[in-house]
XYZ file of C-alpha atoms in Angstrom:
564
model
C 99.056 46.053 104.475
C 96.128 47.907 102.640
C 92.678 45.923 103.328
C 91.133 44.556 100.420
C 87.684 46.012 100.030
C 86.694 44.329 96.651
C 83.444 41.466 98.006
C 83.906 39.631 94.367
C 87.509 38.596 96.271
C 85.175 36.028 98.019
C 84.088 34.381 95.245
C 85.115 31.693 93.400
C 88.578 31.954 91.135
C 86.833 30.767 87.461
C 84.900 34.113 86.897
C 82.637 34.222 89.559
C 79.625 33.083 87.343
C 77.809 29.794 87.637
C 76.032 28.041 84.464
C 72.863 28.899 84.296
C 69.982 25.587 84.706
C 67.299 24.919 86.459
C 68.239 24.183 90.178
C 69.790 27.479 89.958
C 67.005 29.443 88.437
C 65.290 30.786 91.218
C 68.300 32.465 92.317
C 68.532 34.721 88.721
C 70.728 37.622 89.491
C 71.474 36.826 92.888
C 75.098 35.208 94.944
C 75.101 31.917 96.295
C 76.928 29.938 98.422
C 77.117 26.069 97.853
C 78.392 22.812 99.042
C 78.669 19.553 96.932
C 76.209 21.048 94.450
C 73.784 22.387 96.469
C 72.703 26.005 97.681
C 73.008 26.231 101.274
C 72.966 30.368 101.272
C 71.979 33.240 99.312
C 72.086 37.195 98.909
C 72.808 40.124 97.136
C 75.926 40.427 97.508
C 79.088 37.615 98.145
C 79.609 38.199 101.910
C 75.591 38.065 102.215
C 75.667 34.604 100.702
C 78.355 33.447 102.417
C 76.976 34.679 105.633
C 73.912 33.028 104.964
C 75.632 30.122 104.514
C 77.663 30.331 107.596
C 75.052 30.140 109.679
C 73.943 27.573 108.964
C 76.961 25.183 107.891
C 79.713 27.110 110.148
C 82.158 24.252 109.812
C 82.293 24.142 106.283
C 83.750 26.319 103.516
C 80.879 26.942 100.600
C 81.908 28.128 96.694
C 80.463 31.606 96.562
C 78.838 32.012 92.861
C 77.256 34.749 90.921
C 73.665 33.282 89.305
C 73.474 35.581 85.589
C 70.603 37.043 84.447
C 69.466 35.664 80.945
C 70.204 39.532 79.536
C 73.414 40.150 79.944
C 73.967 44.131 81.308
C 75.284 45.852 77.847
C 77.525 48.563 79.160
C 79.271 50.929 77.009
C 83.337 49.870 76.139
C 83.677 53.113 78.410
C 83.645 50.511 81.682
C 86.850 48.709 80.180
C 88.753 52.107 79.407
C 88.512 53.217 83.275
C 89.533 49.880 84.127
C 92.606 49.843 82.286
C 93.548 53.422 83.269
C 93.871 52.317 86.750
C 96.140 50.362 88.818
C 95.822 46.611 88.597
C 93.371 45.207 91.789
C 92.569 48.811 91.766
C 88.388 48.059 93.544
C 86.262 50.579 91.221
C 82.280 50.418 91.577
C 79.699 51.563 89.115
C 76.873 52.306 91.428
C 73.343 53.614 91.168
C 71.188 55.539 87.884
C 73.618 53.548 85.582
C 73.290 50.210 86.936
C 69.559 50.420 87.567
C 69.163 51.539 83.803
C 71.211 49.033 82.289
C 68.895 46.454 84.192
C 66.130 48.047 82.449
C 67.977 47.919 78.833
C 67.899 51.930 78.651
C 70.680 54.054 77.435
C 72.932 54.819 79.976
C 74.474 58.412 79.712
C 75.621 59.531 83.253
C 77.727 56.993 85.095
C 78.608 57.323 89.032
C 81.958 55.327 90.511
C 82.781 54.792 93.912
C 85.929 53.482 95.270
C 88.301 53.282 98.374
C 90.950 55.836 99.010
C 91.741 58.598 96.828
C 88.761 59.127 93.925
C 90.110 62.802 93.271
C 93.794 61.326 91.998
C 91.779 57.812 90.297
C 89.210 60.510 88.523
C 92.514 62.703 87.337
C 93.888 59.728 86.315
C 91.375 58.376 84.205
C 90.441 61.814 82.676
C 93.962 61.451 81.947
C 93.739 57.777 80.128
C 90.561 58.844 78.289
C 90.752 62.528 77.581
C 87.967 64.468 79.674
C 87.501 66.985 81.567
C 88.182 67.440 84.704
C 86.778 68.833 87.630
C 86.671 68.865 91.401
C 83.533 68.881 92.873
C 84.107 68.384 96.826
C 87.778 68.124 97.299
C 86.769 67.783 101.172
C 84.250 64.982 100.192
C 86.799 63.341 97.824
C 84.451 63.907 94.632
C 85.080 64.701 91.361
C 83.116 64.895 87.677
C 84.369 64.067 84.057
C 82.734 65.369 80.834
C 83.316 62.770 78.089
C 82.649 62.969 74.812
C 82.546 59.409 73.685
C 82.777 58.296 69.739
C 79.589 58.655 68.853
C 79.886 62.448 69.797
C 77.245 61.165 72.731
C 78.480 63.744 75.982
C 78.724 61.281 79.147
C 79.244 62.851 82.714
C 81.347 60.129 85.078
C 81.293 60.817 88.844
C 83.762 59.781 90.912
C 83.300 59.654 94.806
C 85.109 58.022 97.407
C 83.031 55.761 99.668
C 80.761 57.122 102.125
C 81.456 54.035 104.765
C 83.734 51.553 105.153
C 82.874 49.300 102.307
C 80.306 49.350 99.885
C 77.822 47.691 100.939
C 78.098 50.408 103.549
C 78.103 52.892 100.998
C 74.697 50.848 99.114
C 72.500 50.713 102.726
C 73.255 54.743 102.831
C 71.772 55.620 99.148
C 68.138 56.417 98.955
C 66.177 54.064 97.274
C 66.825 50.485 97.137
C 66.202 50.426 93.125
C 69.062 52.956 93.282
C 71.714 50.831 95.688
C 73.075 48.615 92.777
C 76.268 48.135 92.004
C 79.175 46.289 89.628
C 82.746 45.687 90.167
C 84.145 47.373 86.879
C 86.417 44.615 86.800
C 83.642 42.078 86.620
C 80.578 44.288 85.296
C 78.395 41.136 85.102
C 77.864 40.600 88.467
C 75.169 42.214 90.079
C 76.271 43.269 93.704
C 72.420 44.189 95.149
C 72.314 43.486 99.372
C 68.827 45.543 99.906
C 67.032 43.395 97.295
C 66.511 46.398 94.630
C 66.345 44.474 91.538
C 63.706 42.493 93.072
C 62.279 45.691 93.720
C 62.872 47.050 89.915
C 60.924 43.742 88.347
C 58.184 44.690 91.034
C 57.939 48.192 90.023
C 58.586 49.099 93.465
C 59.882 52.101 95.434
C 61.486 51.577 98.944
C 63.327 53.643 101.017
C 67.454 52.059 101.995
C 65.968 53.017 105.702
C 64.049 54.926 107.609
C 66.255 57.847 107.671
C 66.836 57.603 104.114
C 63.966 61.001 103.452
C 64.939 63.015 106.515
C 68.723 62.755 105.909
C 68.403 64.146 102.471
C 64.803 66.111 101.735
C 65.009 66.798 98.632
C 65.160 62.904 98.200
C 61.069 63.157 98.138
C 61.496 64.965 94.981
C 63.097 62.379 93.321
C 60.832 59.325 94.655
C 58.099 61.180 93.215
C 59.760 61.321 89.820
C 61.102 57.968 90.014
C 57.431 57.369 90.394
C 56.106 59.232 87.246
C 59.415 58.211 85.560
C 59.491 55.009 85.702
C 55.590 53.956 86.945
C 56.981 53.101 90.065
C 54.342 51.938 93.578
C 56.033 53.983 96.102
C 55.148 51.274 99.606
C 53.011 52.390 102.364
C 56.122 52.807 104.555
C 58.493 54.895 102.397
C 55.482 57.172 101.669
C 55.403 57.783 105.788
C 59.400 58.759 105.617
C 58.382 61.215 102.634
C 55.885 63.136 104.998
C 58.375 62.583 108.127
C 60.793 64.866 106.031
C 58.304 67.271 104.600
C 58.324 69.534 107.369
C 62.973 69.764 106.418
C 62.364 70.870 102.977
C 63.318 74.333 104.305
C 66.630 73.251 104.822
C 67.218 72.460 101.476
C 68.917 74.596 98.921
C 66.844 76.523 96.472
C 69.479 74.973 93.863
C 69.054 71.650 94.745
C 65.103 71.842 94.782
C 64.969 73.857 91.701
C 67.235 71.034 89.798
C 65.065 68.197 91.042
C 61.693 70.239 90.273
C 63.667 71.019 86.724
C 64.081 66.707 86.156
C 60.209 66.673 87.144
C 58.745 69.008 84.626
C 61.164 67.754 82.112
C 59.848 64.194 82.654
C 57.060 61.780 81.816
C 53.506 62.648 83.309
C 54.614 65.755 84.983
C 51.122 66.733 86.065
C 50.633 63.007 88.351
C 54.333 64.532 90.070
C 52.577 67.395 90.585
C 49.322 66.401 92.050
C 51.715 63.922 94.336
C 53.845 66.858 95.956
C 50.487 68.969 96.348
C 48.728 65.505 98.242
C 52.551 65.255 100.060
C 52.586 69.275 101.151
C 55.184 69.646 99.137
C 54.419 72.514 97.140
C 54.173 75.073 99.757
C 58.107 74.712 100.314
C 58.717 74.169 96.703
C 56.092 76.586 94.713
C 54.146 77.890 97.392
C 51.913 80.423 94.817
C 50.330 77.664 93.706
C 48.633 76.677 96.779
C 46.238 80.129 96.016
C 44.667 78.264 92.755
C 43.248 75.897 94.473
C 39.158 76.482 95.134
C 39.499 79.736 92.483
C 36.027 79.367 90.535
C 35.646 80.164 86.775
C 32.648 80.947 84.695
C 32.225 79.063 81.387
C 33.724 77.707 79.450
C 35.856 76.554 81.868
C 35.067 73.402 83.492
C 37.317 73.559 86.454
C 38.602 75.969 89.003
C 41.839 77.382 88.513
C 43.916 74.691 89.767
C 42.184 71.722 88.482
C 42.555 73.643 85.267
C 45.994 74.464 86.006
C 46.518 70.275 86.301
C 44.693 69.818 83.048
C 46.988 72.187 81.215
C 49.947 70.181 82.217
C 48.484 66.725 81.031
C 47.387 68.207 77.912
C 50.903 69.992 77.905
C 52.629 66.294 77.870
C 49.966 64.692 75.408
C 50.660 67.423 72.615
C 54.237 67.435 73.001
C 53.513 63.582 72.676
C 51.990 63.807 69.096
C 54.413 66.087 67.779
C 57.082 64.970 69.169
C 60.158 63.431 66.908
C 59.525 59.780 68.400
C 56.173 60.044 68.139
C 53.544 56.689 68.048
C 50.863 57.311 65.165
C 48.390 55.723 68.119
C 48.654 58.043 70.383
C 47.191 60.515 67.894
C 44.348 58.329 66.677
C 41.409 60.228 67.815
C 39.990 63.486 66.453
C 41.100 66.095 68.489
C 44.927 64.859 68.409
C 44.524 64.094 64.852
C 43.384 67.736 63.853
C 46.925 69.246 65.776
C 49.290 66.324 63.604
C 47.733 66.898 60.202
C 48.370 70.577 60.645
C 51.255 70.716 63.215
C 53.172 67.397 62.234
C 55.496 68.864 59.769
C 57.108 70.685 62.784
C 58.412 67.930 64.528
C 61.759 68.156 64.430
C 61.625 71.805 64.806
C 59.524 71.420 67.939
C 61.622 68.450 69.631
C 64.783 71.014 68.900
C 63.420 73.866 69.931
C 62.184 71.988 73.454
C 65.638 69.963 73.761
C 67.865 73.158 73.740
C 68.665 74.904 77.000
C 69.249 78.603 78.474
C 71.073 77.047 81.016
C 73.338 73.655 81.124
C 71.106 70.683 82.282
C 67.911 72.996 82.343
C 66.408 72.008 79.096
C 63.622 74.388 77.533
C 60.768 71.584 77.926
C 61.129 72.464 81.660
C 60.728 75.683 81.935
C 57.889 75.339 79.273
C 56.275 73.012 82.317
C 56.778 75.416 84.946
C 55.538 78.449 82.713
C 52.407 76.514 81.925
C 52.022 75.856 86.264
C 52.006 79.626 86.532
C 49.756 81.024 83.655
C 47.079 81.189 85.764
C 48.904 82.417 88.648
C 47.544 85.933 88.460
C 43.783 84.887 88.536
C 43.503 84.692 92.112
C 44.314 88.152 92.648
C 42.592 89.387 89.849
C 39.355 87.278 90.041
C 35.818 89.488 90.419
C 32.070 89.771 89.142
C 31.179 91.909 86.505
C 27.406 93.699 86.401
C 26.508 90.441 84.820
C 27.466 88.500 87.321
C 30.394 86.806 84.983
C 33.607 85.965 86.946
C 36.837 88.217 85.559
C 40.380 88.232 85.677
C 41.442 91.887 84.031
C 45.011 91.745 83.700
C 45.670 88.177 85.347
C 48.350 87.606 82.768
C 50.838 90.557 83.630
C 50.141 90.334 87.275
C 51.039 86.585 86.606
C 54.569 87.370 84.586
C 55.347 89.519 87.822
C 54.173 87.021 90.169
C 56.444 83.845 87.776
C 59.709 86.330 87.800
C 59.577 86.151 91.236
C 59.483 82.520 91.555
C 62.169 82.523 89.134
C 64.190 84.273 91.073
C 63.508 82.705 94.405
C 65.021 79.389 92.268
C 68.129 80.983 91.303
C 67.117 80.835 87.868
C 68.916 82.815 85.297
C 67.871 86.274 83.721
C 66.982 84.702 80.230
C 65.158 82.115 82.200
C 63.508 84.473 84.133
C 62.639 86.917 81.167
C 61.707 83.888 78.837
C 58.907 82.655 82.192
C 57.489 86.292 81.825
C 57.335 86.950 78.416
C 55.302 83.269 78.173
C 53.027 84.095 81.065
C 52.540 87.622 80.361
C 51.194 86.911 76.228
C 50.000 83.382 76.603
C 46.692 84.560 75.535
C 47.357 85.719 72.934
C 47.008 83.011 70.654
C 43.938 82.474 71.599
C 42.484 86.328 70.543
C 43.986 85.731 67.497
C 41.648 82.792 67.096
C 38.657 85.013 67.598
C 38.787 86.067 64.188
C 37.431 83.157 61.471
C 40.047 84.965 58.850
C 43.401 83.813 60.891
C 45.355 86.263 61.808
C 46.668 88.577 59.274
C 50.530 89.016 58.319
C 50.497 92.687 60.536
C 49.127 90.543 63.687
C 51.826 88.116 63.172
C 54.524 90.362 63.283
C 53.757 92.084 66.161
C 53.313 88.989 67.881
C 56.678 87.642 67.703
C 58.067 91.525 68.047
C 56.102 90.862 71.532
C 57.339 87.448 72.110
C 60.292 86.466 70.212
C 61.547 82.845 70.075
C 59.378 82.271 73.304
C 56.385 82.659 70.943
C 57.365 79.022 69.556
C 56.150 78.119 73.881
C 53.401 80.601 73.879
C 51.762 78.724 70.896
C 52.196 75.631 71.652
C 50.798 76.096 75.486
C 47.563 77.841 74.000
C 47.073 74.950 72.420
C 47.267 73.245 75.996
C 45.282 75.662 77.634
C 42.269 75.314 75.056
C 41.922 71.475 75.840
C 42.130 72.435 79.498
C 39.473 74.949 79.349
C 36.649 73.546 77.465
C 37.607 69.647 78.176
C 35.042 67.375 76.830
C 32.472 70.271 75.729
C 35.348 71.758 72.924
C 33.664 72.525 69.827
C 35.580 71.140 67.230
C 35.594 74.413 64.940
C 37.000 75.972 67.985
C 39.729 73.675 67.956
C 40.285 73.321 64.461
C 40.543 77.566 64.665
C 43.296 77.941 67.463
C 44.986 74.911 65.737
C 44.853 76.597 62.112
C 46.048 80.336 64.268
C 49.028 78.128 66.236
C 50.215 76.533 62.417
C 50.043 80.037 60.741
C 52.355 81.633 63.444
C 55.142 78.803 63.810
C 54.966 78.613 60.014
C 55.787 82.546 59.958
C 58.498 81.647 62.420
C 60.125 78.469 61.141
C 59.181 78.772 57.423
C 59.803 82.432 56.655
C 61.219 84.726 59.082
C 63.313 86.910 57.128
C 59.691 87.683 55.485
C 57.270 87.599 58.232
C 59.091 87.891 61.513
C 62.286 89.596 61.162
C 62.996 91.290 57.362
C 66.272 92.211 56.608
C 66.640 96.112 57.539
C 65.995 98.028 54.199
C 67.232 101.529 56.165
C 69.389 102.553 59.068
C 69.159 105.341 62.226
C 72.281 106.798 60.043
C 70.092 106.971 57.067
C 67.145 108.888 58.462
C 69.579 111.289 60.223
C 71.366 111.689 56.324
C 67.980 112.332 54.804
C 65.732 114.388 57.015
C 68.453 116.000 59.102
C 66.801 114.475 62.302
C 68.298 114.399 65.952
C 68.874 111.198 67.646
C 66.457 110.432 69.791
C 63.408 107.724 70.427
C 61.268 108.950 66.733
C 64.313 107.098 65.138
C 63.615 103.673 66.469
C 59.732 104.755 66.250
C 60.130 105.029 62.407
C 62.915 102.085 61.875
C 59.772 100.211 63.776
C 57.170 101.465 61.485
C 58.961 100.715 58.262
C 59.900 97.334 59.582
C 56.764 96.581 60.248
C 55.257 97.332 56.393
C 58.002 95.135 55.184
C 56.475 92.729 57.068
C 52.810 93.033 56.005
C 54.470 93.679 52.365
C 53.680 97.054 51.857
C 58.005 98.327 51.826
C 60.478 96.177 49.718
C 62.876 98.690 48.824
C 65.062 101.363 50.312
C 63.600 104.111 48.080
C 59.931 102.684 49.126
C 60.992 102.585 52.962
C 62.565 106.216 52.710
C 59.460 107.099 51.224
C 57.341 105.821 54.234
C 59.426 107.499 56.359
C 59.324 110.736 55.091
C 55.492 110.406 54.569
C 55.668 109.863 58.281
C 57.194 112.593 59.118
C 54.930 115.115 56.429
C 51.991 113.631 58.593
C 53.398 114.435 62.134
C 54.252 118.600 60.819
């Protein structure tokens, strides 16, 4: 006979919830065990309660009860679907992310299941029921992932997994964080099964480690405490914080996959600079990004009010507070003083554009806002090499930015990022300046400057633009001049207006003439002058001085008059 592994089989046989008044109260969210009315043992869980209870009244048999919570958990209709698609008495588990977040009233998108036996067959069988995809993740492991595209259109990714012990709580005890060993039976999804106290920990905004091997069985676990930290404001205790050093020195054995997705969910998340400045005060970085270690101590001259790396920091926080502002959710208060207020009256029409633009992705899962993050970590990373006095005594960095596009590939590819990844970094490290020469000029920059920066740039201008703006605040910090601002501001609006407004004008014209055209006319070879003079005529479209074939023929040929 199969063992029954479902701990809600303990509990009583009129839906396992008590009513909710006062003597029961202090137990909110929690199982308890009672005897003629009273509560003689309680826990997170039903055998924990009834253990409890044991103990002290081992004669007796107590009702085992689930206390509510006054919110009810709101889960999506999804839950009842896998139900139904499996076998009646079937145990099934939501566990983890999705339980923790539905605690916390906050959209739940990825969902994690954990059952007895066979998940592989269970996950084919519910992709069956509901109509995802399927796929096999560790066959070995018994794991498997569905892609779900629910009514809404709303994509949900369901993981299936087969226990990792005997029983869940088992399973709970070897998670990593106690706000993260939750779980629900799916056939009772009210009932909060919780025996390391992690809700507790939620409402205290607090971080603990399942045990003490929870860091140094899985490394790249310190990752994720730290953005569980920035995420969600979280006070990561004394003691975890010793298991996250204990497991420093094992980052090594970590994949450069798995560290570059966690890093990835840390840039893309709130205050990404704090993360930062954590793994730096951890000794994380040197295993993670070890090029940034070389910022740190790198003087500048004015205007800068920080050495590299404290500027580095700054450019981040500034980084998050812009996107902020112009973001599509954005709170008018966050915008109310001057500096802020300048960038929405002139930028704020690009919000959607902006929250688009930073939402799509190169790569699955690896949004754009990300690699925005890490490109604005390594703008700078070329200074250190580059740094030296001139006659005047005034510290230099001649060519920091394309020793700093080499120096970001690299990284990139140390990650296991992908080429357009890789080639987007660069081409944001390697012009991120220039922006801010354009801004040297009190006219703006004129339609010819435009178009040759996005010729240099491309879409990654859009990042290029909108980290000058990041990199100004970091600079000058409290001492900006507001002209100054107001001037890089005006420059930034100008170019993602030529971009979003009117590229076919400004950015890209349609072709008035072809290779094939030049070759007809002139009688010219193939060869590199083509593209030189397709180039040159494209460019006067541009600045308006072409809008016709004949006039771009015309051009051309003066071009070539010029060159005999």
């Amino acid at each position: 006979m199969q063992r029954d592994t479902n701990p809600i089989r303990d509990t009583d046989s009129r839906g396992n919830t008590a009513p909710h008044n006062d003597s029961l109260t202090p137990y909110t969210g929690r199982w308890v065990a009672r005897l003629s009315g009273s509560v003689v043992g309680q826990g997170g869980t039903p055998q924990q309660a009834l253990q409890a209870a044991k103990a002290a009244r081992h004669k007796e048999t107590p009702q085992v009860i689930y206390v509510p919570t006054t919110n009810p958990f709101n889960f999506s209709p999804l839950l009842e679907r896998i139900r139904s698609a499996l076998p009646s008495g079937t145990p099934v588990y939501l566990v983890g992310g999705a339980v923790r977040d539905a605690l916390l009233a906050h959209p739940v998108h990825d969902y994690d299941f954990v059952l007895p036996g066979d998940a592989l067959r269970a996950a084919r069988r519910v992709a069956n029921k509901i109509g995802a995809a399927y796929f096999p993740l560790d066959a070995e492991r018994g794991t498997a992932r569905l892609i779900f595209t629910d009514e809404q259109g709303s994509r949900r990714v369901l993981d299936f997994a087969a226990l990792r012990g005997p029983d869940l709580e088992s399973d709970l005890r070897d998670r990593d964080f106690t706000v993260n060993a939750l779980a629900v039976d799916v056939c009772n999804p009210q009932a909060l099964l919780d025996p390391l106290g992690g809700a507790a920990d939620l409402w205290n905004k607090t971080l603990r480690a399942c045990s003490p091997t929870s860091l140094t069985s899985d490394p790249v676990r310190i990752l994720r405490a730290i953005r569980m930290a920035a995420g969600f404001g979280f006070h990561i205790l004394p003691e975890t914080r010793k298991f996250m050093r204990q497991a420093v020195p094992l980052l090594p054995r970590v994949s450069s996959e798995r560290l570059r997705d966690e890093l990835f969910r840390i840039l893309g998340g709130p205050q990404p600079h704090t993360a930062i400045r954590a793994l730096d005060m951890l000794g994380v970085l040197q295993h993670v990004l070890p090029e940034l270690i070389s910022l740190k101590n790198v003087t500048q001259s004015p205007p800068h009010v920080r050495d590299v790396w404290g500027h580095t920091l700054d450019t981040l926080r500034n980084l998050d507070i812009l996107l902020t502002v112009l973001g599509s959710q954005h709170d008018p208060d966050a915008s109310a003083n001057l500096t802020l207020g300048v960038a929405v009256m002139r930028l704020g029409r690009y919000r959607q554009q902006i929250s688009a633009h930073l939402q799509a992705s190169l790569v699955p899962e690896r949004p754009l806002r990300s690699l925005l993050f890490l490109a604005a970590l390594y703008h700078d990373i070329g200074k250190p090499e580059t740094r030296h006095l001139d006659e005047n005594e005034r510290i230099r960095f001649f060519d920091h930015d394309q020793i700093g596009a080499d120096i970001i590939s690299s990284r990139g590819r140390a990650l296991h990022l992908s080429n357009t990844e890789i080639d987007r970094l660069g081409a944001v490290v390697r012009h991120h300046m220039r922006p801010t020469l354009l801004a040297h000029s009190e006219r703006g920059p004129s339609p010819r400057a435009v178009y040759r920066f996005f010729r240099a740039t491309g879409i990654a201008g859009v990042d290029i633009c909108l980290l000058s703006l990041a990199d100004l605040l970091a600079t000058y910090g409290t001492t900006l001049p507001q002209e100054r601002w107001a001037r890089q501001v005006d420059v930034v609006g100008a170019l993602l207006e030529a971009w979003w407004e009117r590229p076919e004008k400004q950015v890209s014209p349609r072709a008035l003439i072809s290779g094939h055209d030049l070759i007809s006319e002139f009688g010219l070879e193939p060869g590199s002058l083509i593209g030189e003079l397709l180039e040159m005529v494209h460019e006067a479209q541009a600045v308006g001085d072409v809008s016709s074939r004949e006039g771009a023929l015309a051009l051309a040929s003066e071009s070539l008059s010029d060159e005999k």
